[in-house]
Amino acid sequence: DGLRALAVICVIINHFNKELLPSGYLGVDIFFVISGYVITSSLSGRKSKSFWELAGGFYERRLKRIIPALISYTLIISLLLCLFCDEPVLLLRTGITSLFGISNIYLLRQSTNYFADSTSLNPFTHTWSLSVEEQFYLVFPLLVWITGLGKQSKNSYRNLCLTLSLASISSLIAFIYIYHVNQSAAYFLMPTRVWEISIGCL
């Protein structure tokens, strides 16, 4: 929780004044690592009889943690945008896509530059990182089950570590390559962020 608070403060300071803390946006990267750690911790001590039991419990905990705050935020901000913004359509669409965990893809399709001044005017831009995490959540329970950790099988931790290490290396290589071709894609897409979340999982 202390690291989360530090990460959030760094991001807020960076948004408030980039010159004051130029690398404050790296707080998002810290958050990805923390998320990987938290979701692995929540699954590592639980033995499940079936994949559906494992996945059901995992998604129930994630939904309870994320959805109430996300829906409340989206509704309140959307109402304020309709009242005070002359052209709220693009902003509202970002908010709607955030509810389905795809705002990162929507922002990429809009050719959004996260570091552009215009981006700071969209109160839903920051939901891209939550969408990345939610997309990772779709595949992680399956990964845990296949490697045997969900059943607490023999060598399950080793299997998961090897799988995550391979995923981390592949994702980092993809990030480095795509960054030189399309910076926004490298920044917004889940596959190029897996290496950070996987580090937390490991």
PDB file of C-alpha atoms in Angstrom:
ATOM      1  CA  ASP A   1       0.000   0.000   0.000  1.00  0.00           C
ATOM      2  CA  GLY A   2       2.892   2.335   0.715  1.00  0.00           C
ATOM      3  CA  LEU A   3       4.366   1.677  -2.729  1.00  0.00           C
ATOM      4  CA  ARG A   4       0.949   2.254  -4.290  1.00  0.00           C
ATOM      5  CA  ALA A   5       0.650   5.600  -2.534  1.00  0.00           C
ATOM      6  CA  LEU A   6       4.156   6.590  -3.661  1.00  0.00           C
ATOM      7  CA  ALA A   7       3.394   5.562  -7.243  1.00  0.00           C
ATOM      8  CA  VAL A   8       0.141   7.545  -7.329  1.00  0.00           C
ATOM      9  CA  ILE A   9       1.780  10.637  -5.819  1.00  0.00           C
ATOM     10  CA  CYS A  10       4.545  10.484  -8.438  1.00  0.00           C
ATOM     11  CA  VAL A  11       2.015  10.277 -11.277  1.00  0.00           C
ATOM     12  CA  ILE A  12      -0.077  13.143  -9.873  1.00  0.00           C
ATOM     13  CA  ILE A  13       2.979  15.380  -9.473  1.00  0.00           C
ATOM     14  CA  ASN A  14       4.057  14.577 -13.032  1.00  0.00           C
ATOM     15  CA  HIS A  15       0.621  15.503 -14.381  1.00  0.00           C
ATOM     16  CA  PHE A  16       0.559  18.646 -12.290  1.00  0.00           C
ATOM     17  CA  ASN A  17       4.034  19.793 -13.324  1.00  0.00           C
ATOM     18  CA  LYS A  18       6.230  17.688 -15.633  1.00  0.00           C
ATOM     19  CA  GLU A  19       9.294  19.794 -14.846  1.00  0.00           C
ATOM     20  CA  LEU A  20       8.927  19.174 -11.116  1.00  0.00           C
ATOM     21  CA  LEU A  21       9.066  15.378 -11.506  1.00  0.00           C
ATOM     22  CA  PRO A  22       9.865  14.476 -15.146  1.00  0.00           C
ATOM     23  CA  SER A  23       9.862  10.706 -14.592  1.00  0.00           C
ATOM     24  CA  GLY A  24       6.825  10.641 -12.322  1.00  0.00           C
ATOM     25  CA  TYR A  25       4.836   8.741 -14.939  1.00  0.00           C
ATOM     26  CA  LEU A  26       6.932   5.681 -14.043  1.00  0.00           C
ATOM     27  CA  GLY A  27       4.574   5.355 -11.092  1.00  0.00           C
ATOM     28  CA  VAL A  28       2.287   3.556 -13.549  1.00  0.00           C
ATOM     29  CA  ASP A  29       5.018   0.982 -14.177  1.00  0.00           C
ATOM     30  CA  ILE A  30       5.365   0.469 -10.432  1.00  0.00           C
ATOM     31  CA  PHE A  31       1.617  -0.045 -10.245  1.00  0.00           C
ATOM     32  CA  PHE A  32       1.786  -2.782 -12.889  1.00  0.00           C
ATOM     33  CA  VAL A  33       4.444  -4.609 -10.873  1.00  0.00           C
ATOM     34  CA  ILE A  34       2.391  -4.291  -7.685  1.00  0.00           C
ATOM     35  CA  SER A  35      -0.719  -5.607  -9.468  1.00  0.00           C
ATOM     36  CA  GLY A  36       1.189  -8.674 -10.617  1.00  0.00           C
ATOM     37  CA  TYR A  37       2.337  -9.306  -7.067  1.00  0.00           C
ATOM     38  CA  VAL A  38      -1.153  -8.867  -5.588  1.00  0.00           C
ATOM     39  CA  ILE A  39      -2.996 -11.146  -8.023  1.00  0.00           C
ATOM     40  CA  THR A  40      -0.386 -13.904  -7.704  1.00  0.00           C
ATOM     41  CA  SER A  41      -0.505 -13.673  -3.923  1.00  0.00           C
ATOM     42  CA  SER A  42      -4.294 -13.956  -4.020  1.00  0.00           C
ATOM     43  CA  LEU A  43      -4.089 -17.207  -5.975  1.00  0.00           C
ATOM     44  CA  SER A  44      -0.925 -18.885  -4.688  1.00  0.00           C
ATOM     45  CA  GLY A  45      -2.379 -20.053  -1.373  1.00  0.00           C
ATOM     46  CA  ARG A  46      -5.725 -21.251  -2.731  1.00  0.00           C
ATOM     47  CA  LYS A  47      -6.335 -24.817  -3.832  1.00  0.00           C
ATOM     48  CA  SER A  48      -9.194 -25.217  -6.289  1.00  0.00           C
ATOM     49  CA  LYS A  49     -10.999 -28.357  -7.417  1.00  0.00           C
ATOM     50  CA  SER A  50     -11.608 -27.005 -10.917  1.00  0.00           C
ATOM     51  CA  PHE A  51     -10.549 -24.186 -13.207  1.00  0.00           C
ATOM     52  CA  TRP A  52     -13.991 -22.611 -12.915  1.00  0.00           C
ATOM     53  CA  GLU A  53     -13.751 -22.521  -9.139  1.00  0.00           C
ATOM     54  CA  LEU A  54     -10.354 -20.834  -9.360  1.00  0.00           C
ATOM     55  CA  ALA A  55     -11.420 -18.359 -12.056  1.00  0.00           C
ATOM     56  CA  GLY A  56     -14.782 -17.625 -10.405  1.00  0.00           C
ATOM     57  CA  GLY A  57     -13.209 -16.720  -7.081  1.00  0.00           C
ATOM     58  CA  PHE A  58     -10.493 -14.678  -8.773  1.00  0.00           C
ATOM     59  CA  TYR A  59     -12.893 -12.652 -10.903  1.00  0.00           C
ATOM     60  CA  GLU A  60     -15.284 -12.137  -7.994  1.00  0.00           C
ATOM     61  CA  ARG A  61     -12.481 -10.574  -5.933  1.00  0.00           C
ATOM     62  CA  ARG A  62     -11.285  -8.432  -8.841  1.00  0.00           C
ATOM     63  CA  LEU A  63     -14.794  -7.185  -9.672  1.00  0.00           C
ATOM     64  CA  LYS A  64     -15.534  -6.252  -6.056  1.00  0.00           C
ATOM     65  CA  ARG A  65     -12.290  -4.321  -5.906  1.00  0.00           C
ATOM     66  CA  ILE A  66     -12.541  -2.490  -9.228  1.00  0.00           C
ATOM     67  CA  ILE A  67     -16.101  -2.133 -10.510  1.00  0.00           C
ATOM     68  CA  PRO A  68     -17.841  -0.065  -7.757  1.00  0.00           C
ATOM     69  CA  ALA A  69     -15.189   2.674  -7.830  1.00  0.00           C
ATOM     70  CA  LEU A  70     -14.918   2.636 -11.635  1.00  0.00           C
ATOM     71  CA  ILE A  71     -18.675   2.897 -12.207  1.00  0.00           C
ATOM     72  CA  SER A  72     -19.050   5.651  -9.603  1.00  0.00           C
ATOM     73  CA  TYR A  73     -16.185   7.644 -11.095  1.00  0.00           C
ATOM     74  CA  THR A  74     -17.432   7.201 -14.669  1.00  0.00           C
ATOM     75  CA  LEU A  75     -20.997   8.255 -13.838  1.00  0.00           C
ATOM     76  CA  ILE A  76     -19.995  11.333 -11.844  1.00  0.00           C
ATOM     77  CA  ILE A  77     -17.419  12.551 -14.369  1.00  0.00           C
ATOM     78  CA  SER A  78     -19.753  11.862 -17.308  1.00  0.00           C
ATOM     79  CA  LEU A  79     -22.468  13.958 -15.673  1.00  0.00           C
ATOM     80  CA  LEU A  80     -20.031  16.821 -15.078  1.00  0.00           C
ATOM     81  CA  LEU A  81     -18.798  16.618 -18.680  1.00  0.00           C
ATOM     82  CA  CYS A  82     -22.364  16.844 -20.007  1.00  0.00           C
ATOM     83  CA  LEU A  83     -22.976  19.904 -17.851  1.00  0.00           C
ATOM     84  CA  PHE A  84     -19.767  21.826 -18.464  1.00  0.00           C
ATOM     85  CA  CYS A  85     -18.125  20.542 -21.673  1.00  0.00           C
ATOM     86  CA  ASP A  86     -19.149  21.835 -25.111  1.00  0.00           C
ATOM     87  CA  GLU A  87     -18.039  18.675 -26.957  1.00  0.00           C
ATOM     88  CA  PRO A  88     -18.095  15.740 -24.512  1.00  0.00           C
ATOM     89  CA  VAL A  89     -18.645  12.906 -27.038  1.00  0.00           C
ATOM     90  CA  LEU A  90     -15.012  11.776 -27.419  1.00  0.00           C
ATOM     91  CA  LEU A  91     -14.447  11.999 -23.689  1.00  0.00           C
ATOM     92  CA  LEU A  92     -17.636  10.074 -22.893  1.00  0.00           C
ATOM     93  CA  ARG A  93     -16.674   7.333 -25.331  1.00  0.00           C
ATOM     94  CA  THR A  94     -13.397   6.912 -23.493  1.00  0.00           C
ATOM     95  CA  GLY A  95     -15.356   6.564 -20.249  1.00  0.00           C
ATOM     96  CA  ILE A  96     -17.726   3.995 -21.731  1.00  0.00           C
ATOM     97  CA  THR A  97     -14.867   1.884 -23.107  1.00  0.00           C
ATOM     98  CA  SER A  98     -13.196   1.980 -19.696  1.00  0.00           C
ATOM     99  CA  LEU A  99     -16.226   0.161 -18.245  1.00  0.00           C
ATOM    100  CA  PHE A 100     -15.533  -2.712 -20.652  1.00  0.00           C
ATOM    101  CA  GLY A 101     -11.780  -2.754 -20.031  1.00  0.00           C
ATOM    102  CA  ILE A 102     -10.804  -1.574 -23.511  1.00  0.00           C
ATOM    103  CA  SER A 103     -10.111   2.156 -23.118  1.00  0.00           C
ATOM    104  CA  ASN A 104      -6.430   1.516 -23.936  1.00  0.00           C
ATOM    105  CA  ILE A 105      -7.430   0.096 -27.331  1.00  0.00           C
ATOM    106  CA  TYR A 106      -9.877   2.938 -27.933  1.00  0.00           C
ATOM    107  CA  LEU A 107      -7.247   5.568 -27.118  1.00  0.00           C
ATOM    108  CA  LEU A 108      -4.770   3.852 -29.427  1.00  0.00           C
ATOM    109  CA  ARG A 109      -7.304   3.792 -32.267  1.00  0.00           C
ATOM    110  CA  GLN A 110      -7.838   7.512 -31.718  1.00  0.00           C
ATOM    111  CA  SER A 111      -4.089   7.980 -32.219  1.00  0.00           C
ATOM    112  CA  THR A 112      -3.803   9.381 -28.712  1.00  0.00           C
ATOM    113  CA  ASN A 113      -0.420  10.555 -27.481  1.00  0.00           C
ATOM    114  CA  TYR A 114      -0.532  10.079 -23.723  1.00  0.00           C
ATOM    115  CA  PHE A 115       2.028  12.832 -23.180  1.00  0.00           C
ATOM    116  CA  ALA A 116       0.318  15.437 -25.386  1.00  0.00           C
ATOM    117  CA  ASP A 117      -1.193  18.491 -23.689  1.00  0.00           C
ATOM    118  CA  SER A 118      -4.626  17.723 -25.169  1.00  0.00           C
ATOM    119  CA  THR A 119      -4.642  14.332 -23.456  1.00  0.00           C
ATOM    120  CA  SER A 120      -4.596  15.944 -20.030  1.00  0.00           C
ATOM    121  CA  LEU A 121      -8.061  17.386 -20.775  1.00  0.00           C
ATOM    122  CA  ASN A 122      -9.597  13.886 -20.976  1.00  0.00           C
ATOM    123  CA  PRO A 123     -10.542  12.779 -17.441  1.00  0.00           C
ATOM    124  CA  PHE A 124     -10.704   9.139 -18.576  1.00  0.00           C
ATOM    125  CA  THR A 125      -7.289   8.857 -20.230  1.00  0.00           C
ATOM    126  CA  HIS A 126      -5.725   7.317 -17.138  1.00  0.00           C
ATOM    127  CA  THR A 127      -8.120   4.349 -17.304  1.00  0.00           C
ATOM    128  CA  TRP A 128      -5.909   2.833 -20.028  1.00  0.00           C
ATOM    129  CA  SER A 129      -3.683   1.263 -17.366  1.00  0.00           C
ATOM    130  CA  LEU A 130      -6.665  -0.332 -15.631  1.00  0.00           C
ATOM    131  CA  SER A 131      -7.748  -1.781 -18.985  1.00  0.00           C
ATOM    132  CA  VAL A 132      -4.281  -3.287 -19.462  1.00  0.00           C
ATOM    133  CA  GLU A 133      -4.564  -4.974 -16.064  1.00  0.00           C
ATOM    134  CA  GLU A 134      -8.102  -6.218 -16.752  1.00  0.00           C
ATOM    135  CA  GLN A 135      -6.989  -7.747 -20.048  1.00  0.00           C
ATOM    136  CA  PHE A 136      -4.149  -9.515 -18.254  1.00  0.00           C
ATOM    137  CA  TYR A 137      -6.662 -10.796 -15.700  1.00  0.00           C
ATOM    138  CA  LEU A 138      -8.486 -12.613 -18.508  1.00  0.00           C
ATOM    139  CA  VAL A 139      -5.531 -14.901 -19.209  1.00  0.00           C
ATOM    140  CA  PHE A 140      -3.819 -15.138 -15.817  1.00  0.00           C
ATOM    141  CA  PRO A 141      -6.183 -17.637 -14.095  1.00  0.00           C
ATOM    142  CA  LEU A 142      -5.780 -19.952 -17.096  1.00  0.00           C
ATOM    143  CA  LEU A 143      -2.004 -19.633 -16.797  1.00  0.00           C
ATOM    144  CA  VAL A 144      -2.172 -20.437 -13.083  1.00  0.00           C
ATOM    145  CA  TRP A 145      -4.336 -23.491 -13.739  1.00  0.00           C
ATOM    146  CA  ILE A 146      -2.251 -24.858 -16.629  1.00  0.00           C
ATOM    147  CA  THR A 147       0.983 -24.598 -14.645  1.00  0.00           C
ATOM    148  CA  GLY A 148      -0.632 -26.489 -11.764  1.00  0.00           C
ATOM    149  CA  LEU A 149      -0.588 -23.730  -9.157  1.00  0.00           C
ATOM    150  CA  GLY A 150      -4.375 -23.695  -8.893  1.00  0.00           C
ATOM    151  CA  LYS A 151      -4.289 -27.357  -7.868  1.00  0.00           C
ATOM    152  CA  GLN A 152      -1.131 -26.852  -5.766  1.00  0.00           C
ATOM    153  CA  SER A 153       0.515 -29.548  -7.875  1.00  0.00           C
ATOM    154  CA  LYS A 154       4.128 -30.643  -7.559  1.00  0.00           C
ATOM    155  CA  ASN A 155       6.538 -28.274  -9.354  1.00  0.00           C
ATOM    156  CA  SER A 156       3.682 -25.797  -9.951  1.00  0.00           C
ATOM    157  CA  TYR A 157       5.711 -22.824  -8.690  1.00  0.00           C
ATOM    158  CA  ARG A 158       8.612 -23.771 -10.921  1.00  0.00           C
ATOM    159  CA  ASN A 159       6.288 -24.175 -13.909  1.00  0.00           C
ATOM    160  CA  LEU A 160       4.679 -20.799 -13.296  1.00  0.00           C
ATOM    161  CA  CYS A 161       8.053 -19.079 -12.840  1.00  0.00           C
ATOM    162  CA  LEU A 162       9.392 -20.526 -16.091  1.00  0.00           C
ATOM    163  CA  THR A 163       6.227 -19.548 -17.981  1.00  0.00           C
ATOM    164  CA  LEU A 164       6.206 -16.026 -16.577  1.00  0.00           C
ATOM    165  CA  SER A 165       9.922 -15.600 -17.255  1.00  0.00           C
ATOM    166  CA  LEU A 166       9.384 -16.564 -20.890  1.00  0.00           C
ATOM    167  CA  ALA A 167       6.381 -14.215 -21.097  1.00  0.00           C
ATOM    168  CA  SER A 168       8.412 -11.379 -19.557  1.00  0.00           C
ATOM    169  CA  ILE A 169      11.307 -11.773 -21.979  1.00  0.00           C
ATOM    170  CA  SER A 170       9.002 -12.027 -25.007  1.00  0.00           C
ATOM    171  CA  SER A 171       6.965  -9.011 -23.883  1.00  0.00           C
ATOM    172  CA  LEU A 172      10.054  -6.885 -23.231  1.00  0.00           C
ATOM    173  CA  ILE A 173      11.478  -7.706 -26.650  1.00  0.00           C
ATOM    174  CA  ALA A 174       8.109  -6.816 -28.218  1.00  0.00           C
ATOM    175  CA  PHE A 175       8.013  -3.545 -26.255  1.00  0.00           C
ATOM    176  CA  ILE A 176      11.498  -2.505 -27.391  1.00  0.00           C
ATOM    177  CA  TYR A 177      10.782  -3.374 -31.026  1.00  0.00           C
ATOM    178  CA  ILE A 178       7.302  -1.823 -31.231  1.00  0.00           C
ATOM    179  CA  TYR A 179       8.440   1.304 -29.364  1.00  0.00           C
ATOM    180  CA  HIS A 180      10.660   2.208 -32.318  1.00  0.00           C
ATOM    181  CA  VAL A 181       7.826   1.576 -34.767  1.00  0.00           C
ATOM    182  CA  ASN A 182       4.759   2.853 -32.898  1.00  0.00           C
ATOM    183  CA  GLN A 183       5.322   4.425 -29.475  1.00  0.00           C
ATOM    184  CA  SER A 184       1.615   4.668 -28.666  1.00  0.00           C
ATOM    185  CA  ALA A 185       1.076   0.966 -29.365  1.00  0.00           C
ATOM    186  CA  ALA A 186       4.010   0.029 -27.143  1.00  0.00           C
ATOM    187  CA  TYR A 187       2.628   2.282 -24.424  1.00  0.00           C
ATOM    188  CA  PHE A 188      -1.054   1.300 -24.507  1.00  0.00           C
ATOM    189  CA  LEU A 189      -1.222  -2.394 -25.414  1.00  0.00           C
ATOM    190  CA  MET A 190      -1.348  -5.218 -22.889  1.00  0.00           C
ATOM    191  CA  PRO A 191       1.145  -7.599 -24.592  1.00  0.00           C
ATOM    192  CA  THR A 192       3.885  -4.965 -24.435  1.00  0.00           C
ATOM    193  CA  ARG A 193       3.171  -4.387 -20.737  1.00  0.00           C
ATOM    194  CA  VAL A 194       3.081  -8.028 -19.673  1.00  0.00           C
ATOM    195  CA  TRP A 195       6.762  -7.939 -18.708  1.00  0.00           C
ATOM    196  CA  GLU A 196       6.054  -5.425 -15.942  1.00  0.00           C
ATOM    197  CA  ILE A 197       3.073  -7.286 -14.526  1.00  0.00           C
ATOM    198  CA  SER A 198       4.956 -10.588 -14.803  1.00  0.00           C
ATOM    199  CA  ILE A 199       7.847  -9.200 -12.788  1.00  0.00           C
ATOM    200  CA  GLY A 200       5.373  -8.564  -9.977  1.00  0.00           C
ATOM    201  CA  CYS A 201       3.947 -12.067 -10.398  1.00  0.00           C
ATOM    202  CA  LEU A 202       7.446 -13.562 -10.139  1.00  0.00           C
TER     203      LEU A 202
END
